[in-house]
PDB file of N, CA, C and O in Angstrom:
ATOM      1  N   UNK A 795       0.850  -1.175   0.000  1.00 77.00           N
ATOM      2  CA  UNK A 795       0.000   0.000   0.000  1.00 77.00           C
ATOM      3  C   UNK A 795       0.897   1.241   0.000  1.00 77.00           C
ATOM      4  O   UNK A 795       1.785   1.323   0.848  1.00 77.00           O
ATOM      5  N   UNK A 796       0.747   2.041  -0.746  1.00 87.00           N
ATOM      6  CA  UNK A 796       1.014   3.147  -0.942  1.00 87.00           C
ATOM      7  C   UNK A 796       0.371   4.442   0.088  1.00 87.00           C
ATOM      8  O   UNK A 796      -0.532   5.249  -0.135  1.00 87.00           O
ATOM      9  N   UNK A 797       1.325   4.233   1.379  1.00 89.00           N
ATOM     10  CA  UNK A 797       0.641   4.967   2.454  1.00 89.00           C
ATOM     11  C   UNK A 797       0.134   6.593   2.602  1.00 89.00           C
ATOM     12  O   UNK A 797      -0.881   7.109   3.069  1.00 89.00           O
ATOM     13  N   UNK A 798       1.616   7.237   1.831  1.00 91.00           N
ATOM     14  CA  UNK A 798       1.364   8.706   1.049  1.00 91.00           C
ATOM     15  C   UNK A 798      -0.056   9.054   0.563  1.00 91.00           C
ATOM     16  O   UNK A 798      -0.846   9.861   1.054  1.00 91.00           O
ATOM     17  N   UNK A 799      -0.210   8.203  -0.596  1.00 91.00           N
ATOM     18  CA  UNK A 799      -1.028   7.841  -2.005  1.00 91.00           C
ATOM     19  C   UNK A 799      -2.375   7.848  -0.719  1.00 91.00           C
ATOM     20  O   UNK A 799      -2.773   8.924  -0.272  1.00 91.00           O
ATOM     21  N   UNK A 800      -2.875   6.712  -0.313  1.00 92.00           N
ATOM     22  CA  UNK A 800      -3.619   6.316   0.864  1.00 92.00           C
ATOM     23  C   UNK A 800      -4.353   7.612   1.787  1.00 92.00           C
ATOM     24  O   UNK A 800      -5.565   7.825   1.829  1.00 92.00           O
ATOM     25  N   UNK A 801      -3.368   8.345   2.450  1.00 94.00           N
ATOM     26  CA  UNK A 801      -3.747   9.052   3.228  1.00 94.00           C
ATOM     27  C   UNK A 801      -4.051  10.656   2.779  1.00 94.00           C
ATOM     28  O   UNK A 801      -4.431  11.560   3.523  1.00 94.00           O
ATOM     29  N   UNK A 802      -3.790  10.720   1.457  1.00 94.00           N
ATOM     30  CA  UNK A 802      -4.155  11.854   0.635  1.00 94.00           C
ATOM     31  C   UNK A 802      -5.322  11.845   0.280  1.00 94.00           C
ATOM     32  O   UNK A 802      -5.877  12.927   0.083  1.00 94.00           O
ATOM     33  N   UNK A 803      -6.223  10.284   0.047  1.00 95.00           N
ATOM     34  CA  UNK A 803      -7.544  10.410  -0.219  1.00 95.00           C
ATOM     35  C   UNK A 803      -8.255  10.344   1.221  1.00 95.00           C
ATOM     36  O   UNK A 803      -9.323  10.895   1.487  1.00 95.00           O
ATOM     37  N   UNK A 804      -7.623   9.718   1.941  1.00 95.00           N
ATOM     38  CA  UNK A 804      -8.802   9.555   3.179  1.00 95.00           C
ATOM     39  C   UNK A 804      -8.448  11.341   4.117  1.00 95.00           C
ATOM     40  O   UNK A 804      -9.097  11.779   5.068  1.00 95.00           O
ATOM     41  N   UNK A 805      -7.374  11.944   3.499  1.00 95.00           N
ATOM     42  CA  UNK A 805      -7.816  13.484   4.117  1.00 95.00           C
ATOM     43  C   UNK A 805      -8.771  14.658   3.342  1.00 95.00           C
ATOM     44  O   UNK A 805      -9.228  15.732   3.734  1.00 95.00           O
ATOM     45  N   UNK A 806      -8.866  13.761   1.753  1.00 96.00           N
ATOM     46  CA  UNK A 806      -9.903  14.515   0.837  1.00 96.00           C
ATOM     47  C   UNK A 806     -11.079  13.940   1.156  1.00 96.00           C
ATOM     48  O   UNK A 806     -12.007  14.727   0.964  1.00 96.00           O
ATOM     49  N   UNK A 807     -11.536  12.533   1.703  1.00 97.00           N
ATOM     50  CA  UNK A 807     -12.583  12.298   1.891  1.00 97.00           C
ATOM     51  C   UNK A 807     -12.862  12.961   3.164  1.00 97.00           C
ATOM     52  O   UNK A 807     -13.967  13.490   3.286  1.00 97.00           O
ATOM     53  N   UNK A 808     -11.933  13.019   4.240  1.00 96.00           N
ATOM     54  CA  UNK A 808     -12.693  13.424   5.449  1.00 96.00           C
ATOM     55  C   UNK A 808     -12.615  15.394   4.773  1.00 96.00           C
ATOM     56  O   UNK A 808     -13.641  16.075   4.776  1.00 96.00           O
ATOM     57  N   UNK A 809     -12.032  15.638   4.560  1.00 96.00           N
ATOM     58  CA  UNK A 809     -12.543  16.997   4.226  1.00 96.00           C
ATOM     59  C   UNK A 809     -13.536  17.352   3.855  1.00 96.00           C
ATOM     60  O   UNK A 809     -14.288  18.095   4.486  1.00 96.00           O
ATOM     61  N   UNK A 810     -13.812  16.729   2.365  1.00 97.00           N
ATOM     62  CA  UNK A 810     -15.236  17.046   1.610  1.00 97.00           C
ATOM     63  C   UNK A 810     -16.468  16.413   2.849  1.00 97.00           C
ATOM     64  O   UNK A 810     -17.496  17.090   2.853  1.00 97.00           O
ATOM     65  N   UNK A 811     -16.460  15.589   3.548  1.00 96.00           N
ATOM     66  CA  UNK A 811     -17.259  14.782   4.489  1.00 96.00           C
ATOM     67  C   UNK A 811     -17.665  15.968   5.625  1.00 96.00           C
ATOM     68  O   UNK A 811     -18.797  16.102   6.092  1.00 96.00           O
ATOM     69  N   UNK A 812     -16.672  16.671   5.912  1.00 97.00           N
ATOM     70  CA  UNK A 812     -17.029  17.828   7.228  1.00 97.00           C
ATOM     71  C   UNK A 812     -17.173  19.109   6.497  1.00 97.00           C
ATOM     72  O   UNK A 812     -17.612  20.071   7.127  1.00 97.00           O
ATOM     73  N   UNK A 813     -16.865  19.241   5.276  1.00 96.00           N
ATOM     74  CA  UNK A 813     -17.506  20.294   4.824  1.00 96.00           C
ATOM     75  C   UNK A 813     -19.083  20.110   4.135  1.00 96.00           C
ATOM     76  O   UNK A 813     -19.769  21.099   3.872  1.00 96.00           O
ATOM     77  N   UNK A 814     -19.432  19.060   3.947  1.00 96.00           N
ATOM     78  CA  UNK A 814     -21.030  18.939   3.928  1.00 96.00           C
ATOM     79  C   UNK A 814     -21.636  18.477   5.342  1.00 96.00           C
ATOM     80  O   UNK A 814     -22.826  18.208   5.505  1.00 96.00           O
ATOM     81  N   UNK A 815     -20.770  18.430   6.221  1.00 96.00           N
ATOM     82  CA  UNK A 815     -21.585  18.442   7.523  1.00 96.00           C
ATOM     83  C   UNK A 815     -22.042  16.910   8.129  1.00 96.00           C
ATOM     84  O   UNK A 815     -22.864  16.760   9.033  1.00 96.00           O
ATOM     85  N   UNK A 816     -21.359  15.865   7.461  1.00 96.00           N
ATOM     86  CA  UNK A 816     -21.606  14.469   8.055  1.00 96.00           C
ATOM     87  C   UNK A 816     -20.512  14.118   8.528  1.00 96.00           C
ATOM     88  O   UNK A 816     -19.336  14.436   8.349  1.00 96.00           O
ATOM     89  N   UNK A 817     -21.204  13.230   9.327  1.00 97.00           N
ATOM     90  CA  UNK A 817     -20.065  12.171  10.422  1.00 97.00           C
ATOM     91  C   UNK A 817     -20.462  11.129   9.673  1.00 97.00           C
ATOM     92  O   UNK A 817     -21.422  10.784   8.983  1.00 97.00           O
ATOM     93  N   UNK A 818     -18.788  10.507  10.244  1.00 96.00           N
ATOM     94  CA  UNK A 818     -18.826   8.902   9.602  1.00 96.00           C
ATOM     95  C   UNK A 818     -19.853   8.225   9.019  1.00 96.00           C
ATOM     96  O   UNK A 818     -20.041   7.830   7.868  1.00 96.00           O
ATOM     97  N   UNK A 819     -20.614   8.152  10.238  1.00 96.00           N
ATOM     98  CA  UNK A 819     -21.936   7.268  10.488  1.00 96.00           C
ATOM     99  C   UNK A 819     -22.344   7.587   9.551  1.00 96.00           C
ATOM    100  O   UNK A 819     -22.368   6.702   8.696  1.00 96.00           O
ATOM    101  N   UNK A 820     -22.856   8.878   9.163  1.00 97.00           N
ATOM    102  CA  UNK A 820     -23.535   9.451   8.339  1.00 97.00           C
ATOM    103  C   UNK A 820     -23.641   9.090   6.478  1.00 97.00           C
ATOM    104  O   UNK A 820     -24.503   8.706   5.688  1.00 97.00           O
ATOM    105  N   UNK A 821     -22.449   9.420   6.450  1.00 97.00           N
ATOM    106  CA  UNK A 821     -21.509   9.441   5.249  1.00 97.00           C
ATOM    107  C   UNK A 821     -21.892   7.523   4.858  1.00 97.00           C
ATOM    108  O   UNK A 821     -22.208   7.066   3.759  1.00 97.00           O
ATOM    109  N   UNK A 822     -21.739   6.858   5.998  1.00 95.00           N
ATOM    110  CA  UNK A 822     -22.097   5.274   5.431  1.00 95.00           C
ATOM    111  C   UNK A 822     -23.002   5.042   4.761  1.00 95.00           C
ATOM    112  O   UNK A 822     -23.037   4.405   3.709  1.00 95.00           O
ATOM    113  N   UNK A 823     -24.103   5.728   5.528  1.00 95.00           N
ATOM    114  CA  UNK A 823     -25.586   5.311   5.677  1.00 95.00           C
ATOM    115  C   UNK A 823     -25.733   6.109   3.926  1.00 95.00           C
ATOM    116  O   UNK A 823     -26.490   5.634   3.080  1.00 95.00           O
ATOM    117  N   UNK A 824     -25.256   6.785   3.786  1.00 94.00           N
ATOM    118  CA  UNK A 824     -25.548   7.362   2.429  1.00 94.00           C
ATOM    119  C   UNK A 824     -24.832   6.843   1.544  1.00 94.00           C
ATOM    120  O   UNK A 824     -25.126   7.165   0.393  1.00 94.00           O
ATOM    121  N   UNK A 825     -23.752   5.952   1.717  1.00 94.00           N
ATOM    122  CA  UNK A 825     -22.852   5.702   0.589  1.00 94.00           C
ATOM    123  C   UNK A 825     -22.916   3.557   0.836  1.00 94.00           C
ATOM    124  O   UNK A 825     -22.385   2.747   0.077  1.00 94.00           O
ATOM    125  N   UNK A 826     -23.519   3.320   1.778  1.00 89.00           N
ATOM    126  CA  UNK A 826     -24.002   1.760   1.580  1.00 89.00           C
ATOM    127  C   UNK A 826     -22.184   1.312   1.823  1.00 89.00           C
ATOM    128  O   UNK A 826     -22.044   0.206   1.302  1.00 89.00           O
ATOM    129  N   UNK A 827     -21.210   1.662   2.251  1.00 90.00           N
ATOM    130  CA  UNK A 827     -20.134   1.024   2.746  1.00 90.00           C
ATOM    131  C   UNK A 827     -20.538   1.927   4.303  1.00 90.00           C
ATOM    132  O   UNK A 827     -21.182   2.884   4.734  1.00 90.00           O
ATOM    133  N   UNK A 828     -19.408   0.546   4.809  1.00 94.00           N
ATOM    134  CA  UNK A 828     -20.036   0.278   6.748  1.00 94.00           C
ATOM    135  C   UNK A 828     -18.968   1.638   7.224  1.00 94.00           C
ATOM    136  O   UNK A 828     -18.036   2.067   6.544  1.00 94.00           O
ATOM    137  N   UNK A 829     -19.478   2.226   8.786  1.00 95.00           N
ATOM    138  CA  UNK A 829     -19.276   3.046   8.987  1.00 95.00           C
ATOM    139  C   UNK A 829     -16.936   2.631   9.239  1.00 95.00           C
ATOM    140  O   UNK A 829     -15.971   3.269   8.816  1.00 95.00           O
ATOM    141  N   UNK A 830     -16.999   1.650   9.878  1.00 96.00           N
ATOM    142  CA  UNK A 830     -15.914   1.076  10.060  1.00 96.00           C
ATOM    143  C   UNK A 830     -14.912   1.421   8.349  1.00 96.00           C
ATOM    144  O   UNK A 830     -13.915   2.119   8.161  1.00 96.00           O
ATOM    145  N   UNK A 831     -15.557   0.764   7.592  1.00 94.00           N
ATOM    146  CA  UNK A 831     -14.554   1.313   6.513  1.00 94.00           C
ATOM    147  C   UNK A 831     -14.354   2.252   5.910  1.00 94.00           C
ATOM    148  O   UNK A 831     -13.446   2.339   5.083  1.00 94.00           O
ATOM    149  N   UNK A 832     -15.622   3.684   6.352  1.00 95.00           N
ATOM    150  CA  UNK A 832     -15.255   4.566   6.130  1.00 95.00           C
ATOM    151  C   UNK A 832     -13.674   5.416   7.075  1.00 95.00           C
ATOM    152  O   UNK A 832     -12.798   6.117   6.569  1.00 95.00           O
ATOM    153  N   UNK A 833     -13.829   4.990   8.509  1.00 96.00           N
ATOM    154  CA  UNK A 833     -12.718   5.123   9.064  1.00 96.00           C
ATOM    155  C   UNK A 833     -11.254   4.453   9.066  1.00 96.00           C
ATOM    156  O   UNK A 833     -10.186   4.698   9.627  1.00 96.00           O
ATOM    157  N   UNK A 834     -11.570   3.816   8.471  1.00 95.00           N
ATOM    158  CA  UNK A 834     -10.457   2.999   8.087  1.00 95.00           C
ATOM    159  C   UNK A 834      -9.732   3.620   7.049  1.00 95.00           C
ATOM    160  O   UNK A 834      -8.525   3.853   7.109  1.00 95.00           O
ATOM    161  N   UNK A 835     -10.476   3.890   6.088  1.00 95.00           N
ATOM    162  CA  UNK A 835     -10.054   4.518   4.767  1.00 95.00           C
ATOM    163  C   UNK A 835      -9.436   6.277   5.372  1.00 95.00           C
ATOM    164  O   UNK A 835      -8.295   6.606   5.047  1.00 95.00           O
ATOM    165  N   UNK A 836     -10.187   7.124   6.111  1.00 95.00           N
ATOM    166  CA  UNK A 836      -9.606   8.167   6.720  1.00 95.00           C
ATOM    167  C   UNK A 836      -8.614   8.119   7.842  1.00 95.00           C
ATOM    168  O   UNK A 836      -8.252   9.146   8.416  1.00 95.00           O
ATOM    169  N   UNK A 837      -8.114   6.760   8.198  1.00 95.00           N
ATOM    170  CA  UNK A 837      -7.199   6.934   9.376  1.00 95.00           C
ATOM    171  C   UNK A 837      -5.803   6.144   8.380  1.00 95.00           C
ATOM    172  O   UNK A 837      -4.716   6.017   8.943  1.00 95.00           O
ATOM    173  N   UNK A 838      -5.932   5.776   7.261  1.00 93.00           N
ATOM    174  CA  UNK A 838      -5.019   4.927   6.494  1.00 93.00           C
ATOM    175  C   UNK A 838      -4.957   3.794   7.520  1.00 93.00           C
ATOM    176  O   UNK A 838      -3.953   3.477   8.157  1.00 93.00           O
ATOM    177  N   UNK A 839      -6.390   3.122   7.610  1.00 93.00           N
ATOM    178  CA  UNK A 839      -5.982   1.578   7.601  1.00 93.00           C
ATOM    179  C   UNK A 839      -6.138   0.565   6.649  1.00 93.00           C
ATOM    180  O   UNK A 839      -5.793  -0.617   6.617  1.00 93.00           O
ATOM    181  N   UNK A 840      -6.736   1.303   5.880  1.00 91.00           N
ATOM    182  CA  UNK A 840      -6.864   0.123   4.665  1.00 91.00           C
ATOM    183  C   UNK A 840      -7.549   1.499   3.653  1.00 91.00           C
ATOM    184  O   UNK A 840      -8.381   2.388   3.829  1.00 91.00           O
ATOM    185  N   UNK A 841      -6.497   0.972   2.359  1.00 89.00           N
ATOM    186  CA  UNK A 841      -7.106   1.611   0.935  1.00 89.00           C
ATOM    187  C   UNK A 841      -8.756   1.834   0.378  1.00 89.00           C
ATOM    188  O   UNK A 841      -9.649   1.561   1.181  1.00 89.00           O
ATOM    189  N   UNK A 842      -8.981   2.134  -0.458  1.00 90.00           N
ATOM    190  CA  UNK A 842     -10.511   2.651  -0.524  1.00 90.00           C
ATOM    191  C   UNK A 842     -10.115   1.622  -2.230  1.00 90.00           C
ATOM    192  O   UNK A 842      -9.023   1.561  -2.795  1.00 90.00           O
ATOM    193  N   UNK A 843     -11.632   0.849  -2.720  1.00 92.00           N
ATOM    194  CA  UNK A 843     -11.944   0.517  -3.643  1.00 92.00           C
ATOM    195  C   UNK A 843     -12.286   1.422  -4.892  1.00 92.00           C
ATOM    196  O   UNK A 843     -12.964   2.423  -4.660  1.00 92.00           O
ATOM    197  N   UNK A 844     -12.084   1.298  -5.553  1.00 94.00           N
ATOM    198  CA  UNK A 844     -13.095   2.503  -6.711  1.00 94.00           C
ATOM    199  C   UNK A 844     -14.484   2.545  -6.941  1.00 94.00           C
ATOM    200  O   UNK A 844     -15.077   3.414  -7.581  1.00 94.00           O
ATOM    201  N   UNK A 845     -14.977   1.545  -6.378  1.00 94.00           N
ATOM    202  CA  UNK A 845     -16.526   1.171  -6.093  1.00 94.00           C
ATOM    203  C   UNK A 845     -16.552   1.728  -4.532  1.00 94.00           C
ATOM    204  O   UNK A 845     -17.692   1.660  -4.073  1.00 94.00           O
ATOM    205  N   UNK A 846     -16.017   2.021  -4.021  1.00 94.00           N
ATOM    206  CA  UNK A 846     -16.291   2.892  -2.782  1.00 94.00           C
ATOM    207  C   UNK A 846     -16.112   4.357  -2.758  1.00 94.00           C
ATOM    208  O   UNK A 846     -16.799   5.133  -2.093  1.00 94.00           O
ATOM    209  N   UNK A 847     -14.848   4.762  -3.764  1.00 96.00           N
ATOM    210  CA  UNK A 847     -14.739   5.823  -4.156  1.00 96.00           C
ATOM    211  C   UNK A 847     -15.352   6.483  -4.582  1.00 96.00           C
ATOM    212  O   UNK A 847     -15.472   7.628  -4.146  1.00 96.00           O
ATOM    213  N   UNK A 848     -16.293   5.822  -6.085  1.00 96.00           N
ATOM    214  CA  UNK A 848     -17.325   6.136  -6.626  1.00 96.00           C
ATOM    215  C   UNK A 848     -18.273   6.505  -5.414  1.00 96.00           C
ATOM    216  O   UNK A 848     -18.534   7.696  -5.246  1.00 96.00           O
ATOM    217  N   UNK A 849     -18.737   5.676  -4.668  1.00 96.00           N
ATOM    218  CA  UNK A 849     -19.871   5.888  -3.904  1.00 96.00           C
ATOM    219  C   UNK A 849     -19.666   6.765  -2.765  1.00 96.00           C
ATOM    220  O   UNK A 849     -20.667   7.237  -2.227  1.00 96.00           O
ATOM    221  N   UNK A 850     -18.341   7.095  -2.253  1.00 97.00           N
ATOM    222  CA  UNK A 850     -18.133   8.309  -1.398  1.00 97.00           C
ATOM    223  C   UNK A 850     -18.565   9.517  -1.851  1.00 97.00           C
ATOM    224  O   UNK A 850     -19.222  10.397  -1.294  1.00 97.00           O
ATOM    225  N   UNK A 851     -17.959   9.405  -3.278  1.00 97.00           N
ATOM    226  CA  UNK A 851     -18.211  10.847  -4.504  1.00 97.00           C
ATOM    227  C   UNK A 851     -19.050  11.122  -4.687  1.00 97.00           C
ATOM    228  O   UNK A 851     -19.280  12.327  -4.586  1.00 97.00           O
ATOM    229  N   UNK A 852     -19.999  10.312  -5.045  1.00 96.00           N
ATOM    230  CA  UNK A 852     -22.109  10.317  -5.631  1.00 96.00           C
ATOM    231  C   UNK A 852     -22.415  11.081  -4.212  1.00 96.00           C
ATOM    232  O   UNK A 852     -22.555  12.297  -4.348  1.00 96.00           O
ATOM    233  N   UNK A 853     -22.580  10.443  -2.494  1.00 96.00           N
ATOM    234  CA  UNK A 853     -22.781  10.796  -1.768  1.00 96.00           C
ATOM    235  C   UNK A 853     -22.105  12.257  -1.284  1.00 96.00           C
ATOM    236  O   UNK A 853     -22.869  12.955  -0.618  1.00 96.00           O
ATOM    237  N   UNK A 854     -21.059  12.684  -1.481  1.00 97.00           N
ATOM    238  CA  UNK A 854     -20.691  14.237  -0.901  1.00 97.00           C
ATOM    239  C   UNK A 854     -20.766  15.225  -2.094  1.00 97.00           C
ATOM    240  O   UNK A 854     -20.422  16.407  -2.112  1.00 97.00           O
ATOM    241  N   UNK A 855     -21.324  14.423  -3.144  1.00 96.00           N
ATOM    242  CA  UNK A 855     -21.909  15.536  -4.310  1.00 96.00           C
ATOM    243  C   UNK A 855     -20.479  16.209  -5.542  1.00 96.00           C
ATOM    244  O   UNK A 855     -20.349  17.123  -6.356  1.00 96.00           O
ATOM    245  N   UNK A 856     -19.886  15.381  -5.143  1.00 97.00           N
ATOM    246  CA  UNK A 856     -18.706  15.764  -5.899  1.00 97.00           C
ATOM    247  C   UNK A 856     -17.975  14.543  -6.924  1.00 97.00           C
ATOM    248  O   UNK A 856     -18.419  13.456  -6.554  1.00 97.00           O
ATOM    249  N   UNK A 857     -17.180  14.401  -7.874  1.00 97.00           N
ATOM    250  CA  UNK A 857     -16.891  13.751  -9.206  1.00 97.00           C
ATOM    251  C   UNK A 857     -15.644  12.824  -7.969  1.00 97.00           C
ATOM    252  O   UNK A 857     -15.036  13.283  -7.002  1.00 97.00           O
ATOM    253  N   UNK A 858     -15.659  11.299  -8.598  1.00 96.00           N
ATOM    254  CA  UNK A 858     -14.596  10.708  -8.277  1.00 96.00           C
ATOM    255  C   UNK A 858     -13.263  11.207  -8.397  1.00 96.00           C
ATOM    256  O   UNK A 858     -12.616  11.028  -7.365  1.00 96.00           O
ATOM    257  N   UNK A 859     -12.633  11.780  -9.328  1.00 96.00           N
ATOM    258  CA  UNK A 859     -11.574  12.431  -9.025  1.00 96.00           C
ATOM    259  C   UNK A 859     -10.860  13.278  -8.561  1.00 96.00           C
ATOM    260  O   UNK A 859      -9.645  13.462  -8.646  1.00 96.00           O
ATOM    261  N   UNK A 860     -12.316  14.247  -7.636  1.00 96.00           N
ATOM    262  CA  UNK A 860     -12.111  15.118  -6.459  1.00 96.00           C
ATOM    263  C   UNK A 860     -11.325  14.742  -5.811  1.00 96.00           C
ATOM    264  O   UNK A 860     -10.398  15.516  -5.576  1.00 96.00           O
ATOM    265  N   UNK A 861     -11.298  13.123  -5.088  1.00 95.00           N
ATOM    266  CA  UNK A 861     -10.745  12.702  -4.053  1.00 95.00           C
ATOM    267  C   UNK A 861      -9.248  12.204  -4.189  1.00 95.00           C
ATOM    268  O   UNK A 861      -8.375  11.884  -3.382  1.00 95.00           O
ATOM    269  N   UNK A 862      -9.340  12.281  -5.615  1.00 94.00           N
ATOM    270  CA  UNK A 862      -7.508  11.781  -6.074  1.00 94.00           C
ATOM    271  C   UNK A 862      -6.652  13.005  -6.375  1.00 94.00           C
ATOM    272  O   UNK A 862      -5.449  12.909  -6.618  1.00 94.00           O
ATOM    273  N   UNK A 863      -7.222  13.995  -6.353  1.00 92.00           N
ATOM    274  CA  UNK A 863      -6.520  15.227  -6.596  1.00 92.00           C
ATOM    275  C   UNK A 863      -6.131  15.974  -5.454  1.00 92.00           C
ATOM    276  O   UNK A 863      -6.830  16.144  -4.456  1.00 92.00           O
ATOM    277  N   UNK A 864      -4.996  16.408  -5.639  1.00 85.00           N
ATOM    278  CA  UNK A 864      -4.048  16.610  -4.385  1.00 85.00           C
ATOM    279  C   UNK A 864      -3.304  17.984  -4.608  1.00 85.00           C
ATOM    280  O   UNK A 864      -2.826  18.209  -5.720  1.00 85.00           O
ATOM    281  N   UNK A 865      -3.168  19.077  -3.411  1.00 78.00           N
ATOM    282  CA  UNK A 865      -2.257  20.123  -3.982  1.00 78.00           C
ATOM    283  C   UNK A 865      -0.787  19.615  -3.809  1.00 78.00           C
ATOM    284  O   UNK A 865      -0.696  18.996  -2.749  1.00 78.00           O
ATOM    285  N   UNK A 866      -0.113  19.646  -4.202  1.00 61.00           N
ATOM    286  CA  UNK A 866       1.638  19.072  -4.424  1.00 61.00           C
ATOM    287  C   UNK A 866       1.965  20.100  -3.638  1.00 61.00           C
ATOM    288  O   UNK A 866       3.144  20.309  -3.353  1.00 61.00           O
TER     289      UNK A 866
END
């Protein structure tokens, strides 16, 4: 795992996530992955799928590649 890579999306997901105003819990219940792997994915314990990605993205209203884009 690419831990860098890893923890660049789970700080774009928890960003976009508290700037629309949900908690974890929240964010699950709308995106059908368990609240556990949403934290997982924001604490870099385990990588995010692209079928989760996708479905993080649909749910905080923003394009899958929001979350792969990074300022350098």
């Amino acid at each position: 795992m690419d831990k860098d890579f890893v923890s660049k999306v789970g700080k774009n997901i928890k960003k976009y996530r508290k700037k629309r105003g949900l908690s974890q819990f929240k964010l699950a219940i709308e995106t059908d992955v368990t609240p556990a792997a949403i934290a997982n994915i924001e604490h870099v314990r385990s990588d995010a799928t692209l079928t989760k990605i996708n479905a993080i993205a649909r749910a905080l209203g923003i394009k899958p590649y929001e979350l792969l884009k990074f300022d350098e």
